[in-house]
mmCIF file of N, CA and C in Angstrom:
data_model
loop_
_atom_site.group_PDB
_atom_site.id
_atom_site.type_symbol
_atom_site.label_atom_id
_atom_site.label_comp_id
_atom_site.label_asym_id
_atom_site.label_seq_id
_atom_site.Cartn_x
_atom_site.Cartn_y
_atom_site.Cartn_z
ATOM 1 N N MET A 1 -40.355 -4.472 -45.813
ATOM 2 C CA MET A 1 -39.068 -3.967 -45.372
ATOM 3 C C MET A 1 -39.244 -3.292 -44.007
ATOM 4 N N ARG A 2 -38.454 -3.698 -43.058
ATOM 5 C CA ARG A 2 -38.541 -3.178 -41.683
ATOM 6 C C ARG A 2 -38.337 -1.662 -41.617
ATOM 7 N N ASP A 3 -37.511 -1.095 -42.508
ATOM 8 C CA ASP A 3 -37.277 0.350 -42.504
ATOM 9 C C ASP A 3 -38.533 1.141 -42.839
ATOM 10 N N MET A 4 -39.500 0.502 -43.445
ATOM 11 C CA MET A 4 -40.719 1.196 -43.841
ATOM 12 C C MET A 4 -41.792 1.144 -42.763
ATOM 13 N N ILE A 5 -41.464 0.608 -41.597
ATOM 14 C CA ILE A 5 -42.355 0.697 -40.448
ATOM 15 C C ILE A 5 -42.017 1.997 -39.736
ATOM 16 N N ALA A 6 -43.013 2.856 -39.600
ATOM 17 C CA ALA A 6 -42.811 4.158 -38.960
ATOM 18 C C ALA A 6 -42.524 3.977 -37.473
ATOM 19 N N TYR A 7 -42.038 5.025 -36.844
ATOM 20 C CA TYR A 7 -41.766 4.977 -35.401
ATOM 21 C C TYR A 7 -42.997 4.492 -34.628
ATOM 22 N N CYS A 8 -44.192 4.865 -35.078
ATOM 23 C CA CYS A 8 -45.434 4.526 -34.384
ATOM 24 C C CYS A 8 -45.945 3.128 -34.700
ATOM 25 N N GLY A 9 -45.325 2.464 -35.679
ATOM 26 C CA GLY A 9 -45.753 1.120 -36.051
ATOM 27 C C GLY A 9 -46.569 1.065 -37.330
ATOM 28 N N LEU A 10 -47.023 2.214 -37.831
ATOM 29 C CA LEU A 10 -47.760 2.196 -39.091
ATOM 30 C C LEU A 10 -46.823 1.805 -40.228
ATOM 31 N N ASP A 11 -47.370 1.181 -41.243
ATOM 32 C CA ASP A 11 -46.596 0.722 -42.388
ATOM 33 C C ASP A 11 -46.594 1.814 -43.458
ATOM 34 N N CYS A 12 -45.462 2.466 -43.639
ATOM 35 C CA CYS A 12 -45.354 3.566 -44.607
ATOM 36 C C CYS A 12 -45.686 3.099 -46.026
ATOM 37 N N GLU A 13 -45.420 1.838 -46.331
ATOM 38 C CA GLU A 13 -45.688 1.345 -47.679
ATOM 39 C C GLU A 13 -47.183 1.302 -47.991
ATOM 40 N N LYS A 14 -48.031 1.455 -46.988
ATOM 41 C CA LYS A 14 -49.480 1.469 -47.194
ATOM 42 C C LYS A 14 -50.056 2.887 -47.120
ATOM 43 N N CYS A 15 -49.202 3.869 -46.859
ATOM 44 C CA CYS A 15 -49.644 5.260 -46.724
ATOM 45 C C CYS A 15 -49.856 5.879 -48.104
ATOM 46 N N ASP A 16 -50.964 6.593 -48.269
ATOM 47 C CA ASP A 16 -51.252 7.213 -49.555
ATOM 48 C C ASP A 16 -50.217 8.257 -49.960
ATOM 49 N N ALA A 17 -49.628 8.955 -49.007
ATOM 50 C CA ALA A 17 -48.586 9.936 -49.352
ATOM 51 C C ALA A 17 -47.365 9.216 -49.932
ATOM 52 N N TYR A 18 -46.977 8.125 -49.342
ATOM 53 C CA TYR A 18 -45.853 7.331 -49.847
ATOM 54 C C TYR A 18 -46.186 6.770 -51.229
ATOM 55 N N LEU A 19 -47.364 6.184 -51.368
ATOM 56 C CA LEU A 19 -47.758 5.588 -52.642
ATOM 57 C C LEU A 19 -47.830 6.636 -53.750
ATOM 58 N N ALA A 20 -48.367 7.805 -53.433
ATOM 59 C CA ALA A 20 -48.439 8.881 -54.430
ATOM 60 C C ALA A 20 -47.041 9.325 -54.839
ATOM 61 N N THR A 21 -46.123 9.352 -53.889
ATOM 62 C CA THR A 21 -44.762 9.785 -54.171
ATOM 63 C C THR A 21 -44.025 8.788 -55.052
ATOM 64 N N ILE A 22 -44.014 7.531 -54.647
ATOM 65 C CA ILE A 22 -43.221 6.557 -55.411
ATOM 66 C C ILE A 22 -43.831 6.247 -56.776
ATOM 67 N N ASN A 23 -45.141 6.447 -56.910
ATOM 68 C CA ASN A 23 -45.802 6.198 -58.194
ATOM 69 C C ASN A 23 -46.036 7.485 -58.991
ATOM 70 N N ASP A 24 -45.604 8.614 -58.442
ATOM 71 C CA ASP A 24 -45.847 9.929 -59.040
ATOM 72 C C ASP A 24 -47.302 10.043 -59.505
ATOM 73 N N ASP A 25 -48.205 9.783 -58.558
ATOM 74 C CA ASP A 25 -49.638 9.713 -58.829
ATOM 75 C C ASP A 25 -50.321 11.003 -58.375
ATOM 76 N N GLN A 26 -50.507 11.926 -59.309
ATOM 77 C CA GLN A 26 -51.101 13.221 -58.978
ATOM 78 C C GLN A 26 -52.548 13.071 -58.514
ATOM 79 N N ALA A 27 -53.303 12.160 -59.095
ATOM 80 C CA ALA A 27 -54.695 11.957 -58.682
ATOM 81 C C ALA A 27 -54.758 11.495 -57.220
ATOM 82 N N LEU A 28 -53.857 10.618 -56.820
ATOM 83 C CA LEU A 28 -53.830 10.161 -55.423
ATOM 84 C C LEU A 28 -53.395 11.295 -54.502
ATOM 85 N N ARG A 29 -52.450 12.133 -54.945
ATOM 86 C CA ARG A 29 -52.061 13.304 -54.145
ATOM 87 C C ARG A 29 -53.274 14.201 -53.898
ATOM 88 N N GLU A 30 -54.042 14.463 -54.952
ATOM 89 C CA GLU A 30 -55.209 15.340 -54.844
ATOM 90 C C GLU A 30 -56.260 14.730 -53.921
ATOM 91 N N LYS A 31 -56.523 13.443 -54.083
ATOM 92 C CA LYS A 31 -57.503 12.747 -53.237
ATOM 93 C C LYS A 31 -57.056 12.770 -51.771
ATOM 94 N N THR A 32 -55.779 12.494 -51.530
ATOM 95 C CA THR A 32 -55.246 12.458 -50.167
ATOM 96 C C THR A 32 -55.260 13.849 -49.544
ATOM 97 N N ALA A 33 -54.875 14.854 -50.306
ATOM 98 C CA ALA A 33 -54.891 16.227 -49.793
ATOM 99 C C ALA A 33 -56.300 16.633 -49.382
ATOM 100 N N LYS A 34 -57.265 16.286 -50.184
ATOM 101 C CA LYS A 34 -58.666 16.622 -49.866
ATOM 102 C C LYS A 34 -59.104 15.915 -48.585
ATOM 103 N N LEU A 35 -58.834 14.627 -48.491
ATOM 104 C CA LEU A 35 -59.222 13.864 -47.305
ATOM 105 C C LEU A 35 -58.520 14.393 -46.058
ATOM 106 N N TRP A 36 -57.212 14.605 -46.132
ATOM 107 C CA TRP A 36 -56.453 15.071 -44.976
ATOM 108 C C TRP A 36 -56.855 16.483 -44.577
ATOM 109 N N THR A 37 -57.241 17.317 -45.541
ATOM 110 C CA THR A 37 -57.748 18.655 -45.232
ATOM 111 C C THR A 37 -59.016 18.542 -44.396
ATOM 112 N N GLU A 38 -59.914 17.660 -44.810
ATOM 113 C CA GLU A 38 -61.175 17.462 -44.078
ATOM 114 C C GLU A 38 -60.926 16.868 -42.688
ATOM 115 N N LEU A 39 -60.071 15.858 -42.602
ATOM 116 C CA LEU A 39 -59.808 15.188 -41.325
ATOM 117 C C LEU A 39 -59.094 16.096 -40.317
ATOM 118 N N ASN A 40 -58.228 16.956 -40.817
ATOM 119 C CA ASN A 40 -57.406 17.788 -39.939
ATOM 120 C C ASN A 40 -57.858 19.236 -39.847
ATOM 121 N N ASN A 41 -58.904 19.568 -40.598
ATOM 122 C CA ASN A 41 -59.403 20.944 -40.618
ATOM 123 C C ASN A 41 -58.244 21.927 -40.828
ATOM 124 N N ALA A 42 -57.419 21.599 -41.815
ATOM 125 C CA ALA A 42 -56.249 22.410 -42.135
ATOM 126 C C ALA A 42 -56.032 22.354 -43.650
ATOM 127 N N PRO A 43 -55.536 23.432 -44.211
ATOM 128 C CA PRO A 43 -55.322 23.437 -45.661
ATOM 129 C C PRO A 43 -54.112 22.583 -46.054
ATOM 130 N N ILE A 44 -54.382 21.459 -46.676
ATOM 131 C CA ILE A 44 -53.324 20.572 -47.154
ATOM 132 C C ILE A 44 -53.467 20.491 -48.669
ATOM 133 N N LEU A 45 -52.429 20.855 -49.345
ATOM 134 C CA LEU A 45 -52.438 20.905 -50.805
ATOM 135 C C LEU A 45 -51.790 19.656 -51.388
ATOM 136 N N PRO A 46 -52.134 19.314 -52.634
ATOM 137 C CA PRO A 46 -51.524 18.140 -53.260
ATOM 138 C C PRO A 46 -49.996 18.170 -53.241
ATOM 139 N N GLU A 47 -49.410 19.348 -53.370
ATOM 140 C CA GLU A 47 -47.944 19.418 -53.358
ATOM 141 C C GLU A 47 -47.355 19.113 -51.982
ATOM 142 N N HIS A 48 -48.186 19.053 -50.954
ATOM 143 C CA HIS A 48 -47.737 18.657 -49.611
ATOM 144 C C HIS A 48 -47.682 17.131 -49.461
ATOM 145 N N ILE A 49 -48.259 16.429 -50.422
ATOM 146 C CA ILE A 49 -48.373 14.977 -50.329
ATOM 147 C C ILE A 49 -47.190 14.327 -51.045
ATOM 148 N N ASN A 50 -46.045 14.368 -50.392
ATOM 149 C CA ASN A 50 -44.818 13.743 -50.891
ATOM 150 C C ASN A 50 -44.060 13.186 -49.700
ATOM 151 N N CYS A 51 -43.785 11.897 -49.706
ATOM 152 C CA CYS A 51 -43.091 11.281 -48.578
ATOM 153 C C CYS A 51 -42.431 9.984 -49.012
ATOM 154 N N HIS A 52 -41.198 9.791 -48.556
ATOM 155 C CA HIS A 52 -40.471 8.548 -48.824
ATOM 156 C C HIS A 52 -40.494 7.599 -47.634
ATOM 157 N N GLY A 53 -41.114 8.009 -46.537
ATOM 158 C CA GLY A 53 -41.189 7.162 -45.352
ATOM 159 C C GLY A 53 -40.658 7.874 -44.127
ATOM 160 N N CYS A 54 -41.203 7.536 -43.007
ATOM 161 C CA CYS A 54 -40.915 8.202 -41.735
ATOM 162 C C CYS A 54 -39.460 8.070 -41.287
ATOM 163 N N ARG A 55 -38.896 6.875 -41.449
ATOM 164 C CA ARG A 55 -37.574 6.610 -40.867
ATOM 165 C C ARG A 55 -36.453 6.527 -41.895
ATOM 166 N N VAL A 56 -36.753 6.798 -43.152
ATOM 167 C CA VAL A 56 -35.729 6.745 -44.186
ATOM 168 C C VAL A 56 -35.423 8.156 -44.673
ATOM 169 N N SER A 57 -34.287 8.317 -45.321
ATOM 170 C CA SER A 57 -33.947 9.646 -45.826
ATOM 171 C C SER A 57 -34.846 9.976 -47.021
ATOM 172 N N GLY A 58 -35.012 11.237 -47.259
ATOM 173 C CA GLY A 58 -35.836 11.689 -48.374
ATOM 174 C C GLY A 58 -36.980 12.562 -47.893
ATOM 175 N N MET A 59 -37.845 12.899 -48.824
ATOM 176 C CA MET A 59 -38.974 13.787 -48.530
ATOM 177 C C MET A 59 -39.918 13.190 -47.496
ATOM 178 N N LYS A 60 -40.532 14.095 -46.751
ATOM 179 C CA LYS A 60 -41.579 13.728 -45.800
ATOM 180 C C LYS A 60 -42.685 14.776 -45.890
ATOM 181 N N THR A 61 -43.882 14.397 -45.499
ATOM 182 C CA THR A 61 -44.932 15.398 -45.418
ATOM 183 C C THR A 61 -44.552 16.388 -44.326
ATOM 184 N N VAL A 62 -45.117 17.575 -44.359
ATOM 185 C CA VAL A 62 -44.813 18.586 -43.343
ATOM 186 C C VAL A 62 -45.136 18.042 -41.957
ATOM 187 N N TYR A 63 -46.268 17.354 -41.847
ATOM 188 C CA TYR A 63 -46.652 16.806 -40.542
ATOM 189 C C TYR A 63 -45.590 15.827 -40.044
ATOM 190 N N CYS A 64 -45.243 14.882 -40.874
ATOM 191 C CA CYS A 64 -44.277 13.862 -40.445
ATOM 192 C C CYS A 64 -42.906 14.460 -40.155
ATOM 193 N N GLU A 65 -42.492 15.404 -40.964
ATOM 194 C CA GLU A 65 -41.169 16.007 -40.801
ATOM 195 C C GLU A 65 -41.055 16.820 -39.517
ATOM 196 N N SER A 66 -42.063 17.621 -39.223
ATOM 197 C CA SER A 66 -41.915 18.616 -38.159
ATOM 198 C C SER A 66 -42.922 18.547 -37.023
ATOM 199 N N LEU A 67 -44.099 18.015 -37.279
ATOM 200 C CA LEU A 67 -45.179 18.135 -36.299
ATOM 201 C C LEU A 67 -45.510 16.847 -35.548
ATOM 202 N N CYS A 68 -45.100 15.714 -36.046
ATOM 203 C CA CYS A 68 -45.460 14.443 -35.413
ATOM 204 C C CYS A 68 -44.709 14.270 -34.087
ATOM 205 N N ALA A 69 -45.454 14.312 -32.995
ATOM 206 C CA ALA A 69 -44.851 14.180 -31.660
ATOM 207 C C ALA A 69 -44.220 12.804 -31.462
ATOM 208 N N ILE A 70 -44.789 11.792 -32.082
ATOM 209 C CA ILE A 70 -44.254 10.435 -31.953
ATOM 210 C C ILE A 70 -42.868 10.361 -32.595
ATOM 211 N N ARG A 71 -42.751 10.868 -33.798
ATOM 212 C CA ARG A 71 -41.461 10.850 -34.510
ATOM 213 C C ARG A 71 -40.421 11.659 -33.750
ATOM 214 N N GLN A 72 -40.807 12.829 -33.285
ATOM 215 C CA GLN A 72 -39.867 13.686 -32.551
ATOM 216 C C GLN A 72 -39.375 13.001 -31.278
ATOM 217 N N CYS A 73 -40.283 12.364 -30.550
ATOM 218 C CA CYS A 73 -39.921 11.675 -29.308
ATOM 219 C C CYS A 73 -38.973 10.504 -29.594
ATOM 220 N N ALA A 74 -39.316 9.690 -30.586
ATOM 221 C CA ALA A 74 -38.480 8.518 -30.909
ATOM 222 C C ALA A 74 -37.087 8.944 -31.362
ATOM 223 N N MET A 75 -37.010 9.997 -32.155
ATOM 224 C CA MET A 75 -35.703 10.476 -32.603
ATOM 225 C C MET A 75 -34.896 11.001 -31.420
ATOM 226 N N LYS A 76 -35.554 11.704 -30.517
ATOM 227 C CA LYS A 76 -34.877 12.241 -29.330
ATOM 228 C C LYS A 76 -34.332 11.103 -28.452
ATOM 229 N N LYS A 77 -35.127 10.038 -28.322
ATOM 230 C CA LYS A 77 -34.716 8.900 -27.492
ATOM 231 C C LYS A 77 -33.744 7.968 -28.217
ATOM 232 N N GLY A 78 -33.631 8.128 -29.517
ATOM 233 C CA GLY A 78 -32.713 7.297 -30.288
ATOM 234 C C GLY A 78 -33.182 5.868 -30.480
ATOM 235 N N VAL A 79 -34.493 5.647 -30.472
ATOM 236 C CA VAL A 79 -35.020 4.294 -30.669
ATOM 237 C C VAL A 79 -35.344 4.075 -32.146
ATOM 238 N N THR A 80 -35.291 2.826 -32.572
ATOM 239 C CA THR A 80 -35.617 2.499 -33.955
ATOM 240 C C THR A 80 -37.102 2.684 -34.209
ATOM 241 N N THR A 81 -37.925 2.174 -33.300
ATOM 242 C CA THR A 81 -39.373 2.410 -33.304
ATOM 243 C C THR A 81 -39.810 2.544 -31.849
ATOM 244 N N CYS A 82 -41.048 2.935 -31.654
ATOM 245 C CA CYS A 82 -41.568 3.052 -30.293
ATOM 246 C C CYS A 82 -41.560 1.707 -29.568
ATOM 247 N N GLY A 83 -41.587 0.617 -30.331
ATOM 248 C CA GLY A 83 -41.514 -0.711 -29.733
ATOM 249 C C GLY A 83 -40.217 -0.959 -28.989
ATOM 250 N N ASP A 84 -39.181 -0.194 -29.283
ATOM 251 C CA ASP A 84 -37.892 -0.323 -28.595
ATOM 252 C C ASP A 84 -37.819 0.528 -27.330
ATOM 253 N N CYS A 85 -38.827 1.348 -27.107
ATOM 254 C CA CYS A 85 -38.850 2.214 -25.925
ATOM 255 C C CYS A 85 -39.413 1.424 -24.744
ATOM 256 N N PRO A 86 -38.747 1.445 -23.586
ATOM 257 C CA PRO A 86 -39.238 0.677 -22.438
ATOM 258 C C PRO A 86 -40.604 1.143 -21.929
ATOM 259 N N ASN A 87 -41.027 2.342 -22.296
ATOM 260 C CA ASN A 87 -42.312 2.873 -21.820
ATOM 261 C C ASN A 87 -43.419 2.789 -22.855
ATOM 262 N N PHE A 88 -43.193 2.116 -23.974
ATOM 263 C CA PHE A 88 -44.140 2.226 -25.072
ATOM 264 C C PHE A 88 -45.548 1.727 -24.757
ATOM 265 N N GLU A 89 -45.706 0.682 -23.977
ATOM 266 C CA GLU A 89 -47.055 0.177 -23.711
ATOM 267 C C GLU A 89 -47.862 1.105 -22.805
ATOM 268 N N LYS A 90 -47.188 1.993 -22.080
ATOM 269 C CA LYS A 90 -47.863 2.958 -21.209
ATOM 270 C C LYS A 90 -47.904 4.351 -21.829
ATOM 271 N N CYS A 91 -47.285 4.506 -22.984
ATOM 272 C CA CYS A 91 -47.097 5.824 -23.597
ATOM 273 C C CYS A 91 -48.392 6.373 -24.185
ATOM 274 N N GLN A 92 -48.758 7.559 -23.764
ATOM 275 C CA GLN A 92 -49.943 8.213 -24.309
ATOM 276 C C GLN A 92 -49.665 8.816 -25.684
ATOM 277 N N THR A 93 -48.411 9.117 -25.973
ATOM 278 C CA THR A 93 -48.072 9.730 -27.251
ATOM 279 C C THR A 93 -48.364 8.770 -28.401
ATOM 280 N N VAL A 94 -47.949 7.526 -28.285
ATOM 281 C CA VAL A 94 -48.200 6.535 -29.333
ATOM 282 C C VAL A 94 -49.481 5.740 -29.049
ATOM 283 N N GLY A 95 -50.040 5.910 -27.875
ATOM 284 C CA GLY A 95 -51.199 5.130 -27.448
ATOM 285 C C GLY A 95 -52.391 5.186 -28.376
ATOM 286 N N MET A 96 -52.698 6.359 -28.930
ATOM 287 C CA MET A 96 -53.862 6.474 -29.806
ATOM 288 C C MET A 96 -53.671 5.665 -31.087
ATOM 289 N N ILE A 97 -52.459 5.641 -31.585
ATOM 290 C CA ILE A 97 -52.184 4.864 -32.806
ATOM 291 C C ILE A 97 -52.372 3.375 -32.529
ATOM 292 N N ILE A 98 -51.718 2.878 -31.485
ATOM 293 C CA ILE A 98 -51.779 1.433 -31.241
ATOM 294 C C ILE A 98 -53.144 0.984 -30.740
ATOM 295 N N ALA A 99 -53.895 1.893 -30.104
ATOM 296 C CA ALA A 99 -55.241 1.537 -29.655
ATOM 297 C C ALA A 99 -56.195 1.376 -30.835
ATOM 298 N N ASN A 100 -55.946 2.105 -31.913
ATOM 299 C CA ASN A 100 -56.846 2.093 -33.061
ATOM 300 C C ASN A 100 -56.314 1.311 -34.255
ATOM 301 N N ASN A 101 -55.128 0.733 -34.119
ATOM 302 C CA ASN A 101 -54.545 0.036 -35.247
ATOM 303 C C ASN A 101 -53.780 -1.196 -34.761
ATOM 304 N N PRO A 102 -54.462 -2.337 -34.690
ATOM 305 C CA PRO A 102 -53.798 -3.555 -34.202
ATOM 306 C C PRO A 102 -52.556 -3.943 -35.004
ATOM 307 N N ALA A 103 -52.538 -3.636 -36.292
ATOM 308 C CA ALA A 103 -51.372 -3.961 -37.128
ATOM 309 C C ALA A 103 -50.163 -3.156 -36.690
ATOM 310 N N ALA A 104 -50.371 -1.894 -36.314
ATOM 311 C CA ALA A 104 -49.264 -1.053 -35.837
ATOM 312 C C ALA A 104 -48.681 -1.649 -34.565
ATOM 313 N N LEU A 105 -49.527 -2.079 -33.657
ATOM 314 C CA LEU A 105 -49.059 -2.689 -32.418
ATOM 315 C C LEU A 105 -48.248 -3.946 -32.727
ATOM 316 N N GLU A 106 -48.723 -4.771 -33.628
ATOM 317 C CA GLU A 106 -47.990 -5.981 -34.009
ATOM 318 C C GLU A 106 -46.636 -5.644 -34.625
ATOM 319 N N ASN A 107 -46.606 -4.605 -35.449
ATOM 320 C CA ASN A 107 -45.336 -4.182 -36.063
ATOM 321 C C ASN A 107 -44.354 -3.739 -34.989
ATOM 322 N N LEU A 108 -44.826 -3.082 -33.952
ATOM 323 C CA LEU A 108 -43.942 -2.610 -32.876
ATOM 324 C C LEU A 108 -43.435 -3.756 -31.999
ATOM 325 N N LYS A 109 -44.195 -4.810 -31.917
ATOM 326 C CA LYS A 109 -43.792 -5.951 -31.081
ATOM 327 C C LYS A 109 -42.780 -6.848 -31.792
ATOM 328 N N ARG A 110 -42.628 -6.714 -33.094
ATOM 329 C CA ARG A 110 -41.697 -7.548 -33.868
ATOM 330 C C ARG A 110 -40.277 -7.174 -33.623
#
């Protein structure tokens, strides 16, 4: 579903926070919270791991809701995804995602 492609091009349907939410999987929430705590050097608790997707209504992780610069920029510009922004291929904000995730880049080009 196209709505499940995040502003940055990542596929929300493959995100552990989304999967834990739609499957009400507490073990996956705990595993994801532990991993994200280590990766971000920040306290992330299992109850923080709830998300229905970046661009759809419903719950989002704290990061996605308030801290993601990519999401904030795309919403401000009114684009469906960063792929709709005329500056996206030169954009440093989304650049790290597309440089490290060829699937995200392909999703943005669709």
